[in-house]
């Protein structure tokens, strides 16, 4: 799955608060050590079978996509960029795996887990510590699941689950609006705390 590389000039009217933006998804198979090692192994096998007169076979290659004939990416990068009225954070470049077991955690920062350019942790009170997870499925689409957050995960204003309940996995599409949490009032500061609102370009 590939998202547009540029920020659209018009954001859908349903988004009154502008947002962090996932701008790209990059296939990293071409430069992975696994693929390079695998190609060397295949070449060695091919040389051996030629000398023995047997038919060559493919060894250890990832399953190809039946529709395109190409190998699906094993991992992809998401780039998250904040816009003016979102909860503020610096741009992130996040590596997303292709299984729920290797999903990226989305959540609120704690002492031992702080926001970084390579994660989806936010210093934001509206998020739960374990708010949601993000991964990529076999069709190379991003999938998100709310993991019993208090303030919810929303796609196009549709809340995925009730407070404290785990949601079903939901696919994300280009143009979707992803909202993490809801606006709350910080009683100590007498101020509103905005939530991360993500436009999927």
GROMACS .gro file of C-alpha atoms in nm:
model
  201
    1UNK     CA    1   0.000   0.000   0.000
    2UNK     CA    2   0.134   0.339  -0.090
    3UNK     CA    3   0.016   0.674   0.041
    4UNK     CA    4   0.061   1.000  -0.148
    5UNK     CA    5   0.390   1.177  -0.089
    6UNK     CA    6   0.244   1.527  -0.076
    7UNK     CA    7   0.002   1.698   0.162
    8UNK     CA    8  -0.329   1.772  -0.014
    9UNK     CA    9  -0.415   2.139  -0.054
   10UNK     CA   10  -0.773   2.069   0.054
   11UNK     CA   11  -0.851   1.867   0.365
   12UNK     CA   12  -1.205   1.721   0.389
   13UNK     CA   13  -1.453   1.953   0.561
   14UNK     CA   14  -1.517   1.693   0.833
   15UNK     CA   15  -1.175   1.781   0.975
   16UNK     CA   16  -1.209   2.109   1.164
   17UNK     CA   17  -0.890   2.038   1.354
   18UNK     CA   18  -0.606   1.979   1.113
   19UNK     CA   19  -0.387   1.684   1.166
   20UNK     CA   20  -0.079   1.471   1.164
   21UNK     CA   21  -0.047   1.313   0.823
   22UNK     CA   22   0.074   0.969   0.719
   23UNK     CA   23   0.243   1.062   0.393
   24UNK     CA   24   0.427   0.757   0.266
   25UNK     CA   25   0.457   0.383   0.285
   26UNK     CA   26   0.782   0.244   0.148
   27UNK     CA   27   0.871  -0.111   0.047
   28UNK     CA   28   1.203  -0.201   0.211
   29UNK     CA   29   1.234  -0.550   0.063
   30UNK     CA   30   1.477  -0.439  -0.205
   31UNK     CA   31   1.753  -0.354   0.041
   32UNK     CA   32   1.685  -0.603   0.318
   33UNK     CA   33   1.975  -0.830   0.426
   34UNK     CA   34   1.733  -1.123   0.410
   35UNK     CA   35   1.673  -1.070   0.042
   36UNK     CA   36   2.043  -1.025  -0.038
   37UNK     CA   37   2.135  -1.344   0.151
   38UNK     CA   38   1.850  -1.528  -0.014
   39UNK     CA   39   1.959  -1.421  -0.362
   40UNK     CA   40   2.314  -1.547  -0.294
   41UNK     CA   41   2.176  -1.880  -0.173
   42UNK     CA   42   1.962  -1.914  -0.485
   43UNK     CA   43   2.263  -1.843  -0.708
   44UNK     CA   44   2.467  -2.110  -0.527
   45UNK     CA   45   2.185  -2.361  -0.566
   46UNK     CA   46   2.149  -2.276  -0.934
   47UNK     CA   47   2.521  -2.335  -0.995
   48UNK     CA   48   2.504  -2.669  -0.815
   49UNK     CA   49   2.203  -2.791  -1.010
   50UNK     CA   50   2.357  -2.690  -1.343
   51UNK     CA   51   2.669  -2.894  -1.268
   52UNK     CA   52   2.463  -3.197  -1.163
   53UNK     CA   53   2.221  -3.178  -1.456
   54UNK     CA   54   1.909  -3.150  -1.238
   55UNK     CA   55   1.637  -2.888  -1.264
   56UNK     CA   56   1.686  -2.574  -1.055
   57UNK     CA   57   1.440  -2.499  -0.773
   58UNK     CA   58   1.360  -2.185  -0.576
   59UNK     CA   59   1.475  -2.202  -0.214
   60UNK     CA   60   1.351  -1.980   0.070
   61UNK     CA   61   1.174  -1.716  -0.139
   62UNK     CA   62   0.880  -1.527   0.013
   63UNK     CA   63   0.540  -1.612  -0.130
   64UNK     CA   64   0.453  -1.402  -0.434
   65UNK     CA   65   0.135  -1.199  -0.468
   66UNK     CA   66  -0.089  -1.400  -0.702
   67UNK     CA   67  -0.238  -1.085  -0.854
   68UNK     CA   68   0.081  -0.901  -0.941
   69UNK     CA   69   0.348  -1.171  -0.942
   70UNK     CA   70   0.558  -0.950  -0.714
   71UNK     CA   71   0.675  -1.023  -0.364
   72UNK     CA   72   0.473  -0.825  -0.105
   73UNK     CA   73   0.682  -0.602   0.120
   74UNK     CA   74   0.777  -0.758   0.452
   75UNK     CA   75   0.775  -0.417   0.622
   76UNK     CA   76   0.682  -0.061   0.534
   77UNK     CA   77   0.752   0.285   0.668
   78UNK     CA   78   0.480   0.530   0.770
   79UNK     CA   79   0.566   0.899   0.794
   80UNK     CA   80   0.349   1.100   1.036
   81UNK     CA   81   0.357   1.478   1.007
   82UNK     CA   82   0.156   1.711   1.236
   83UNK     CA   83  -0.052   1.997   1.103
   84UNK     CA   84  -0.132   2.324   1.274
   85UNK     CA   85  -0.420   2.237   1.512
   86UNK     CA   86  -0.331   1.882   1.609
   87UNK     CA   87  -0.164   1.784   1.932
   88UNK     CA   88   0.193   1.897   1.851
   89UNK     CA   89   0.471   1.650   1.782
   90UNK     CA   90   0.770   1.620   1.554
   91UNK     CA   91   0.753   1.419   1.233
   92UNK     CA   92   0.779   1.043   1.280
   93UNK     CA   93   0.918   0.771   1.054
   94UNK     CA   94   0.773   0.443   1.179
   95UNK     CA   95   0.858   0.092   1.063
   96UNK     CA   96   0.539  -0.118   1.040
   97UNK     CA   97   0.552  -0.499   1.036
   98UNK     CA   98   0.326  -0.736   0.844
   99UNK     CA   99   0.157  -0.914   1.133
  100UNK     CA  100  -0.046  -0.828   1.441
  101UNK     CA  101   0.222  -0.991   1.656
  102UNK     CA  102   0.473  -0.733   1.529
  103UNK     CA  103   0.233  -0.439   1.536
  104UNK     CA  104   0.337  -0.084   1.624
  105UNK     CA  105   0.209   0.032   1.961
  106UNK     CA  106   0.022   0.364   1.969
  107UNK     CA  107  -0.006   0.518   2.313
  108UNK     CA  108   0.078   0.774   2.580
  109UNK     CA  109   0.434   0.821   2.696
  110UNK     CA  110   0.558   0.686   3.029
  111UNK     CA  111   0.896   0.711   3.204
  112UNK     CA  112   1.049   0.412   3.025
  113UNK     CA  113   0.884   0.478   2.687
  114UNK     CA  114   0.919   0.830   2.551
  115UNK     CA  115   0.817   0.982   2.216
  116UNK     CA  116   1.076   0.931   1.943
  117UNK     CA  117   1.107   0.983   1.568
  118UNK     CA  118   1.067   0.608   1.516
  119UNK     CA  119   0.762   0.531   1.732
  120UNK     CA  120   0.393   0.621   1.774
  121UNK     CA  121   0.415   0.728   2.139
  122UNK     CA  122   0.271   1.072   2.220
  123UNK     CA  123   0.313   1.296   2.523
  124UNK     CA  124  -0.063   1.356   2.525
  125UNK     CA  125  -0.307   1.305   2.812
  126UNK     CA  126  -0.602   1.203   2.593
  127UNK     CA  127  -0.431   0.877   2.494
  128UNK     CA  128  -0.418   0.560   2.700
  129UNK     CA  129  -0.080   0.398   2.763
  130UNK     CA  130  -0.185   0.113   2.535
  131UNK     CA  131  -0.424   0.296   2.306
  132UNK     CA  132  -0.412   0.109   1.975
  133UNK     CA  133  -0.189  -0.099   1.749
  134UNK     CA  134  -0.103  -0.062   1.380
  135UNK     CA  135   0.021  -0.325   1.137
  136UNK     CA  136   0.011  -0.423   0.770
  137UNK     CA  137  -0.187  -0.721   0.638
  138UNK     CA  138  -0.105  -0.963   0.357
  139UNK     CA  139  -0.276  -0.734   0.105
  140UNK     CA  140  -0.031  -0.457   0.202
  141UNK     CA  141  -0.299  -0.244   0.369
  142UNK     CA  142  -0.261  -0.077   0.706
  143UNK     CA  143  -0.478  -0.218   0.986
  144UNK     CA  144  -0.555  -0.050   1.319
  145UNK     CA  145  -0.717  -0.190   1.633
  146UNK     CA  146  -0.816  -0.008   1.951
  147UNK     CA  147  -0.671  -0.192   2.251
  148UNK     CA  148  -0.921  -0.100   2.523
  149UNK     CA  149  -0.845   0.273   2.528
  150UNK     CA  150  -1.044   0.506   2.753
  151UNK     CA  151  -1.106   0.787   2.504
  152UNK     CA  152  -1.143   0.586   2.188
  153UNK     CA  153  -1.006   0.556   1.836
  154UNK     CA  154  -1.208   0.704   1.551
  155UNK     CA  155  -1.199   0.658   1.174
  156UNK     CA  156  -1.396   0.928   0.990
  157UNK     CA  157  -1.577   1.012   1.318
  158UNK     CA  158  -1.678   0.647   1.366
  159UNK     CA  159  -1.561   0.516   1.703
  160UNK     CA  160  -1.414   0.167   1.678
  161UNK     CA  161  -1.520   0.047   2.025
  162UNK     CA  162  -1.667   0.157   2.355
  163UNK     CA  163  -1.442   0.280   2.635
  164UNK     CA  164  -1.234  -0.004   2.776
  165UNK     CA  165  -1.334  -0.250   2.501
  166UNK     CA  166  -1.108  -0.392   2.233
  167UNK     CA  167  -1.220  -0.317   1.878
  168UNK     CA  168  -1.226  -0.535   1.570
  169UNK     CA  169  -0.935  -0.471   1.331
  170UNK     CA  170  -1.016  -0.196   1.081
  171UNK     CA  171  -0.849  -0.126   0.750
  172UNK     CA  172  -0.722   0.226   0.679
  173UNK     CA  173  -0.762   0.385   0.337
  174UNK     CA  174  -0.609   0.691   0.174
  175UNK     CA  175  -0.823   0.992   0.265
  176UNK     CA  176  -0.943   0.853   0.600
  177UNK     CA  177  -0.934   1.070   0.912
  178UNK     CA  178  -0.788   0.889   1.213
  179UNK     CA  179  -0.856   1.042   1.556
  180UNK     CA  180  -0.687   0.920   1.873
  181UNK     CA  181  -0.886   1.012   2.185
  182UNK     CA  182  -1.119   1.305   2.246
  183UNK     CA  183  -1.064   1.661   2.361
  184UNK     CA  184  -1.044   1.695   2.739
  185UNK     CA  185  -1.000   1.982   2.987
  186UNK     CA  186  -0.684   1.992   3.196
  187UNK     CA  187  -0.822   2.108   3.534
  188UNK     CA  188  -0.478   2.206   3.662
  189UNK     CA  189  -0.408   2.434   3.367
  190UNK     CA  190  -0.773   2.519   3.292
  191UNK     CA  191  -0.702   2.446   2.930
  192UNK     CA  192  -0.823   2.208   2.660
  193UNK     CA  193  -0.600   1.921   2.556
  194UNK     CA  194  -0.624   1.840   2.186
  195UNK     CA  195  -0.594   1.491   2.043
  196UNK     CA  196  -0.378   1.363   1.756
  197UNK     CA  197  -0.594   1.377   1.443
  198UNK     CA  198  -0.439   1.200   1.145
  199UNK     CA  199  -0.528   1.261   0.781
  200UNK     CA  200  -0.432   0.964   0.564
  201UNK     CA  201  -0.313   1.116   0.238
   0.00000   0.00000   0.00000
